[in-house]
Amino acid sequence: MRRIAMLMLMVVTAGSLRAQSPEVGLWIGGSQYYGDVGIIESFYMPEDLAFGGFIRFNFNDHLALRTGVGFAGVQAADSLSVVPYRVNRNLSFRSSIFEADARLELNFWPYIIGVPKKHSLYVFAGLGFFTFKPQALYQDTWWDLQPLNTEGQGTNLAPDLDTYNQWSFSVPFGLGYKANIGRRFAVAVEFGARRTYTDYLDDVSGRYVDPTQLAAINGAVAGALSDRSINRAAGEDNTFYLRGNRETNDWYFISAISMSFKIFDNPERCHDFDD
C-alpha cells in the first residue's frame, strides 16, 4: 500500500501542471461482498445498491486522477451456501459502507472528454478509506455486532483480541470503458474490487468463545449471536473451534455506470464538434 501511495504522489506531482479541465460525475451500480460468511461457490453478482460521486483530473490522453466518495451495502447468509459447514454455522450479516478513495486511471487508447469520437478501455488502481457497520437480525431486530464482541474481543474470553475498528483502508482496482457524449459529457461502465485491510466487515474472523460466559459479560444477545449453529448437541458449544478465517481479509466489489461533466469548456480541443 505504501508503494502505491508513493507512485500516485509521483504521478500527480509530475502531471499536475499539465492537467486538463477537471470533470465531475455521479455513478450508480451494485455491490457484493466476499469473505467468511455466505456463498463462496458462485461468481460475482451484485446484490445491494451502491452510488457516489467523483471528480477527475485528466493529466493527458492516457492518464487521469480520480477522487471520490461512495456508499454501498453488503450482506451475506450462511443459509444460502451449499457448503455444509457454513450452512450449519448459520451466521448472517448486513453492513453499510461509506468509502473515499483516490485512484489513477490508465487509458488504453488516447482519450480526453470533449474530443469527438473518443472512447477507451481503462484500468485503475489506488488507495481508499472506508467505514462499515455490521449488523445481524435477531428476534426481528437488527443488532449492531461490533459492540457485542461476538468473538470475545476486549474480554477475558479472548485476551489477545481488542475490539475491532469500524474503519479500514482498501486498495481499489479494476477496469472499465468510457466514451464521450457531445462536447462536455462522458459515460462509463466499470467493475472494481476493493481489497480491504480488515477481516471484520462481516464480524467473523477467529474462534468461538463460550456463549454462556459471553452472555454474562455482554448480555444475552451477544451470547445468542456469537454461536447460531443449527446442529449442536444439548449442553455442548463450539468454544475454541474456528468461527472464521483470520488468515484472509474481506473484500467487496462494485459494478457501476457513471456520467461525468467537463467543468470548463475548451474550444481549441472541441472545435470538431461544431463541424
Short mmCIF file of C-alpha atoms in Angstrom, two decimals:
data_model
loop_
_atom_site.label_atom_id
_atom_site.label_comp_id
_atom_site.label_asym_id
_atom_site.label_seq_id
_atom_site.Cartn_x
_atom_site.Cartn_y
_atom_site.Cartn_z
CA MET A 1 0.00 0.00 0.00
CA ARG A 2 2.88 2.36 0.76
CA ARG A 3 4.36 1.76 -2.71
CA ILE A 4 1.05 2.59 -4.35
CA ALA A 5 0.84 5.83 -2.36
CA MET A 6 4.36 6.85 -3.40
CA LEU A 7 3.66 6.06 -7.05
CA MET A 8 0.45 8.09 -7.00
CA LEU A 9 2.23 11.04 -5.40
CA MET A 10 4.97 10.98 -8.05
CA VAL A 11 2.49 10.79 -10.92
CA VAL A 12 0.27 13.53 -9.52
CA THR A 13 3.25 15.82 -8.95
CA ALA A 14 4.57 15.23 -12.45
CA GLY A 15 1.20 15.65 -14.14
CA SER A 16 -0.46 18.43 -12.16
CA LEU A 17 0.94 21.23 -14.29
CA ARG A 18 -0.38 19.58 -17.45
CA ALA A 19 -3.86 18.69 -16.22
CA GLN A 20 -6.82 19.43 -18.48
CA SER A 21 -10.12 20.89 -17.30
CA PRO A 22 -11.50 18.69 -14.49
CA GLU A 23 -14.77 16.82 -14.78
CA VAL A 24 -17.32 15.95 -12.11
CA GLY A 25 -19.61 12.96 -12.17
CA LEU A 26 -22.07 10.65 -10.47
CA TRP A 27 -22.23 6.87 -10.51
CA ILE A 28 -24.72 4.18 -9.53
CA GLY A 29 -24.49 0.42 -9.51
CA GLY A 30 -24.41 -2.71 -7.39
CA SER A 31 -22.15 -4.09 -4.68
CA GLN A 32 -21.15 -7.55 -3.50
CA TYR A 33 -19.18 -8.96 -0.57
CA TYR A 34 -16.67 -11.82 -0.38
CA GLY A 35 -15.44 -13.12 2.95
CA ASP A 36 -16.11 -15.60 5.75
CA VAL A 37 -19.91 -15.69 5.53
CA GLY A 38 -22.32 -16.96 2.91
CA ILE A 39 -21.82 -18.13 -0.64
CA ILE A 40 -18.28 -18.92 -1.78
CA GLU A 41 -19.09 -21.09 -4.76
CA SER A 42 -20.73 -18.57 -7.12
CA PHE A 43 -19.37 -15.91 -9.45
CA TYR A 44 -19.72 -12.22 -8.64
CA MET A 45 -23.33 -10.98 -8.74
CA PRO A 46 -24.23 -7.52 -7.36
CA GLU A 47 -26.79 -7.78 -4.55
CA ASP A 48 -27.01 -4.31 -2.99
CA LEU A 49 -27.26 -0.72 -4.17
CA ALA A 50 -24.12 1.40 -4.49
CA PHE A 51 -23.79 5.05 -5.57
CA GLY A 52 -21.45 8.02 -5.30
CA GLY A 53 -19.74 10.97 -6.92
CA PHE A 54 -16.28 11.91 -8.14
CA ILE A 55 -14.01 14.50 -9.70
CA ARG A 56 -11.49 13.52 -12.37
CA PHE A 57 -8.34 15.35 -13.47
CA ASN A 58 -7.03 14.32 -16.89
CA PHE A 59 -3.26 14.83 -17.00
CA ASN A 60 -3.00 13.77 -20.63
CA ASP A 61 -4.69 11.46 -23.15
CA HIS A 62 -3.70 8.34 -21.22
CA LEU A 63 -3.53 9.24 -17.53
CA ALA A 64 -6.08 10.64 -15.09
CA LEU A 65 -6.54 11.02 -11.33
CA ARG A 66 -9.99 10.41 -9.91
CA THR A 67 -11.05 11.10 -6.33
CA GLY A 68 -14.49 10.43 -4.97
CA VAL A 69 -16.84 9.15 -2.32
CA GLY A 70 -19.40 6.38 -2.38
CA PHE A 71 -21.93 4.40 -0.41
CA ALA A 72 -22.53 0.66 -0.70
CA GLY A 73 -24.38 -2.07 1.11
CA VAL A 74 -23.18 -5.64 1.54
CA GLN A 75 -24.79 -8.72 3.04
CA ALA A 76 -24.42 -12.49 3.24
CA ALA A 77 -26.02 -15.51 4.89
CA ASP A 78 -24.65 -18.98 5.51
CA SER A 79 -28.12 -20.38 4.85
CA LEU A 80 -27.63 -19.61 1.13
CA SER A 81 -24.41 -21.62 0.86
CA VAL A 82 -24.07 -25.23 -0.29
CA VAL A 83 -21.03 -25.79 1.93
CA PRO A 84 -22.28 -27.95 4.85
CA TYR A 85 -20.03 -26.31 7.45
CA ARG A 86 -21.31 -22.84 6.58
CA VAL A 87 -24.95 -23.91 6.45
CA ASN A 88 -24.67 -25.41 9.93
CA ARG A 89 -22.78 -22.37 11.28
CA ASN A 90 -25.84 -20.30 10.29
CA LEU A 91 -24.30 -16.81 10.56
CA SER A 92 -25.55 -13.81 8.59
CA PHE A 93 -24.97 -10.07 8.46
CA ARG A 94 -25.53 -6.83 6.61
CA SER A 95 -23.32 -3.74 6.59
CA SER A 96 -23.39 -0.24 5.18
CA ILE A 97 -20.12 1.08 3.75
CA PHE A 98 -19.04 4.67 3.19
CA GLU A 99 -15.84 4.99 1.17
CA ALA A 100 -13.49 7.70 -0.06
CA ASP A 101 -10.68 6.98 -2.48
CA ALA A 102 -8.12 8.35 -4.89
CA ARG A 103 -7.01 6.36 -7.89
CA LEU A 104 -5.06 6.57 -11.10
CA GLU A 105 -6.75 5.65 -14.38
CA LEU A 106 -4.74 4.45 -17.36
CA ASN A 107 -6.50 4.69 -20.74
CA PHE A 108 -5.64 2.02 -23.31
CA TRP A 109 -6.25 4.48 -26.17
CA PRO A 110 -5.87 8.29 -26.33
CA TYR A 111 -8.87 9.79 -24.57
CA ILE A 112 -9.94 13.18 -23.23
CA ILE A 113 -13.51 14.23 -22.53
CA GLY A 114 -14.67 16.74 -25.14
CA VAL A 115 -12.64 15.34 -28.03
CA PRO A 116 -15.03 13.96 -30.68
CA LYS A 117 -15.41 10.27 -31.39
CA LYS A 118 -13.19 9.27 -28.49
CA HIS A 119 -13.57 6.22 -26.27
CA SER A 120 -11.25 3.89 -24.39
CA LEU A 121 -10.92 0.88 -22.18
CA TYR A 122 -9.11 1.74 -18.95
CA VAL A 123 -7.70 0.16 -15.81
CA PHE A 124 -7.44 1.79 -12.40
CA ALA A 125 -5.81 1.31 -9.01
CA GLY A 126 -5.50 3.48 -5.94
CA LEU A 127 -5.98 3.86 -2.20
CA GLY A 128 -9.19 4.08 -0.22
CA PHE A 129 -10.59 4.60 3.26
CA PHE A 130 -13.96 3.27 4.36
CA THR A 131 -16.24 2.82 7.35
CA PHE A 132 -18.54 -0.13 7.94
CA LYS A 133 -21.16 -1.26 10.46
CA PRO A 134 -22.01 -4.98 10.55
CA GLN A 135 -25.44 -5.93 11.89
CA ALA A 136 -27.36 -9.19 12.36
CA LEU A 137 -31.09 -9.86 12.52
CA TYR A 138 -32.22 -11.47 15.78
CA GLN A 139 -35.78 -11.65 17.07
CA ASP A 140 -37.00 -9.18 14.42
CA THR A 141 -34.40 -6.57 15.42
CA TRP A 142 -31.19 -5.55 13.67
CA TRP A 143 -28.36 -5.54 16.23
CA ASP A 144 -25.03 -3.75 15.83
CA LEU A 145 -22.44 -6.51 16.13
CA GLN A 146 -19.23 -4.67 16.97
CA PRO A 147 -20.35 -3.58 20.49
CA LEU A 148 -21.39 -7.17 21.27
CA ASN A 149 -17.84 -8.51 20.81
CA THR A 150 -19.19 -11.81 19.47
CA GLU A 151 -15.73 -13.43 19.45
CA GLY A 152 -14.90 -12.21 22.95
CA GLN A 153 -12.84 -9.21 21.84
CA GLY A 154 -11.91 -6.97 24.73
CA THR A 155 -12.87 -9.57 27.35
CA ASN A 156 -11.00 -12.23 29.31
CA LEU A 157 -12.52 -14.83 26.96
CA ALA A 158 -10.15 -13.69 24.20
CA PRO A 159 -7.36 -11.74 25.93
CA ASP A 160 -5.33 -11.48 22.72
CA LEU A 161 -8.11 -9.61 20.85
CA ASP A 162 -9.16 -5.97 21.11
CA THR A 163 -12.50 -4.64 19.91
CA TYR A 164 -12.06 -4.05 16.19
CA ASN A 165 -12.32 -0.66 14.50
CA GLN A 166 -15.26 0.02 12.20
CA TRP A 167 -12.99 1.65 9.63
CA SER A 168 -10.16 0.42 7.47
CA PHE A 169 -8.08 1.11 4.37
CA SER A 170 -8.56 -0.53 1.00
CA VAL A 171 -6.88 -0.91 -2.37
CA PRO A 172 -9.46 -0.35 -5.12
CA PHE A 173 -8.61 -1.68 -8.59
CA GLY A 174 -10.46 -2.73 -11.72
CA LEU A 175 -11.26 -1.95 -15.33
CA GLY A 176 -13.85 -0.09 -17.35
CA TYR A 177 -14.88 1.54 -20.61
CA LYS A 178 -15.62 5.25 -21.14
CA ALA A 179 -16.85 7.29 -24.10
CA ASN A 180 -17.71 10.89 -24.94
CA ILE A 181 -21.24 12.17 -25.45
CA GLY A 182 -21.02 15.57 -27.10
CA ARG A 183 -18.57 18.28 -26.09
CA ARG A 184 -18.76 18.12 -22.31
CA PHE A 185 -20.29 14.81 -21.26
CA ALA A 186 -18.97 11.27 -20.95
CA VAL A 187 -20.36 7.93 -19.80
CA ALA A 188 -18.53 4.93 -18.38
CA VAL A 189 -19.13 1.41 -17.13
CA GLU A 190 -16.70 -0.29 -14.77
CA PHE A 191 -16.09 -3.20 -12.44
CA GLY A 192 -13.91 -2.67 -9.38
CA ALA A 193 -12.65 -4.76 -6.48
CA ARG A 194 -11.78 -3.43 -3.04
CA ARG A 195 -9.11 -5.38 -1.20
CA THR A 196 -9.64 -4.38 2.42
CA TYR A 197 -7.34 -4.49 5.42
CA THR A 198 -9.94 -5.80 7.85
CA ASP A 199 -11.37 -9.26 8.47
CA TYR A 200 -14.38 -7.89 10.34
CA LEU A 201 -16.53 -6.50 7.54
CA ASP A 202 -18.81 -9.43 8.42
CA ASP A 203 -17.98 -9.55 12.18
CA VAL A 204 -16.47 -13.02 11.63
CA SER A 205 -12.75 -13.73 11.92
CA GLY A 206 -11.44 -16.04 14.62
CA ARG A 207 -12.71 -18.63 17.09
CA TYR A 208 -15.85 -19.25 19.09
CA VAL A 209 -15.96 -18.36 22.76
CA ASP A 210 -18.26 -19.81 25.40
CA PRO A 211 -21.65 -18.19 24.64
CA THR A 212 -22.85 -18.58 28.23
CA GLN A 213 -19.84 -16.70 29.61
CA LEU A 214 -20.11 -14.08 26.85
CA ALA A 215 -23.79 -13.57 27.70
CA ALA A 216 -22.84 -12.99 31.33
CA ILE A 217 -20.37 -10.28 30.25
CA ASN A 218 -22.06 -8.57 27.27
CA GLY A 219 -25.68 -9.67 27.55
CA ALA A 220 -27.94 -12.40 26.25
CA VAL A 221 -27.99 -11.09 22.67
CA ALA A 222 -24.20 -11.24 22.46
CA GLY A 223 -24.25 -14.86 23.57
CA ALA A 224 -27.01 -15.77 21.12
CA LEU A 225 -25.35 -14.13 18.11
CA SER A 226 -21.89 -15.49 18.84
CA ASP A 227 -22.93 -19.08 18.09
CA ARG A 228 -26.03 -19.70 15.95
CA SER A 229 -25.14 -23.24 14.92
CA ILE A 230 -28.08 -25.42 13.88
CA ASN A 231 -26.92 -28.92 14.81
CA ARG A 232 -25.44 -28.57 18.25
CA ALA A 233 -25.92 -31.21 20.91
CA ALA A 234 -27.59 -30.10 24.14
CA GLY A 235 -25.08 -28.87 26.66
CA GLU A 236 -22.29 -28.55 24.06
CA ASP A 237 -20.81 -25.50 22.40
CA ASN A 238 -18.13 -24.68 19.84
CA THR A 239 -15.75 -22.95 22.23
CA PHE A 240 -12.24 -22.64 20.73
CA TYR A 241 -13.36 -24.05 17.36
CA LEU A 242 -12.85 -21.91 14.27
CA ARG A 243 -15.65 -19.44 13.56
CA GLY A 244 -13.88 -17.72 10.65
CA ASN A 245 -10.51 -17.48 8.92
CA ARG A 246 -8.08 -14.91 10.33
CA GLU A 247 -5.59 -15.59 7.54
CA THR A 248 -7.61 -13.75 4.89
CA ASN A 249 -9.22 -10.31 4.92
CA ASP A 250 -12.61 -9.45 3.45
CA TRP A 251 -13.32 -7.99 0.01
CA TYR A 252 -16.15 -6.09 -1.61
CA PHE A 253 -16.86 -5.33 -5.26
CA ILE A 254 -18.74 -2.60 -7.11
CA SER A 255 -20.09 -2.59 -10.67
CA ALA A 256 -21.27 0.83 -11.80
CA ILE A 257 -22.29 3.11 -14.62
CA SER A 258 -21.37 6.79 -14.45
CA MET A 259 -21.89 10.10 -16.21
CA SER A 260 -19.43 12.98 -15.96
CA PHE A 261 -19.45 16.61 -16.99
CA LYS A 262 -16.48 18.74 -18.03
CA ILE A 263 -16.50 21.83 -15.80
CA PHE A 264 -14.81 24.26 -18.20
CA ASP A 265 -15.27 24.14 -21.95
CA ASN A 266 -12.09 24.03 -24.04
CA PRO A 267 -12.92 25.17 -27.57
CA GLU A 268 -9.49 24.51 -29.03
CA ARG A 269 -9.85 20.80 -28.22
CA CYS A 270 -13.55 20.59 -29.07
CA HIS A 271 -13.88 22.54 -32.32
CA ASP A 272 -14.51 19.40 -34.35
CA PHE A 273 -17.92 19.03 -32.70
CA ASP A 274 -19.00 22.19 -34.49
CA ASP A 275 -18.22 20.80 -37.94
#
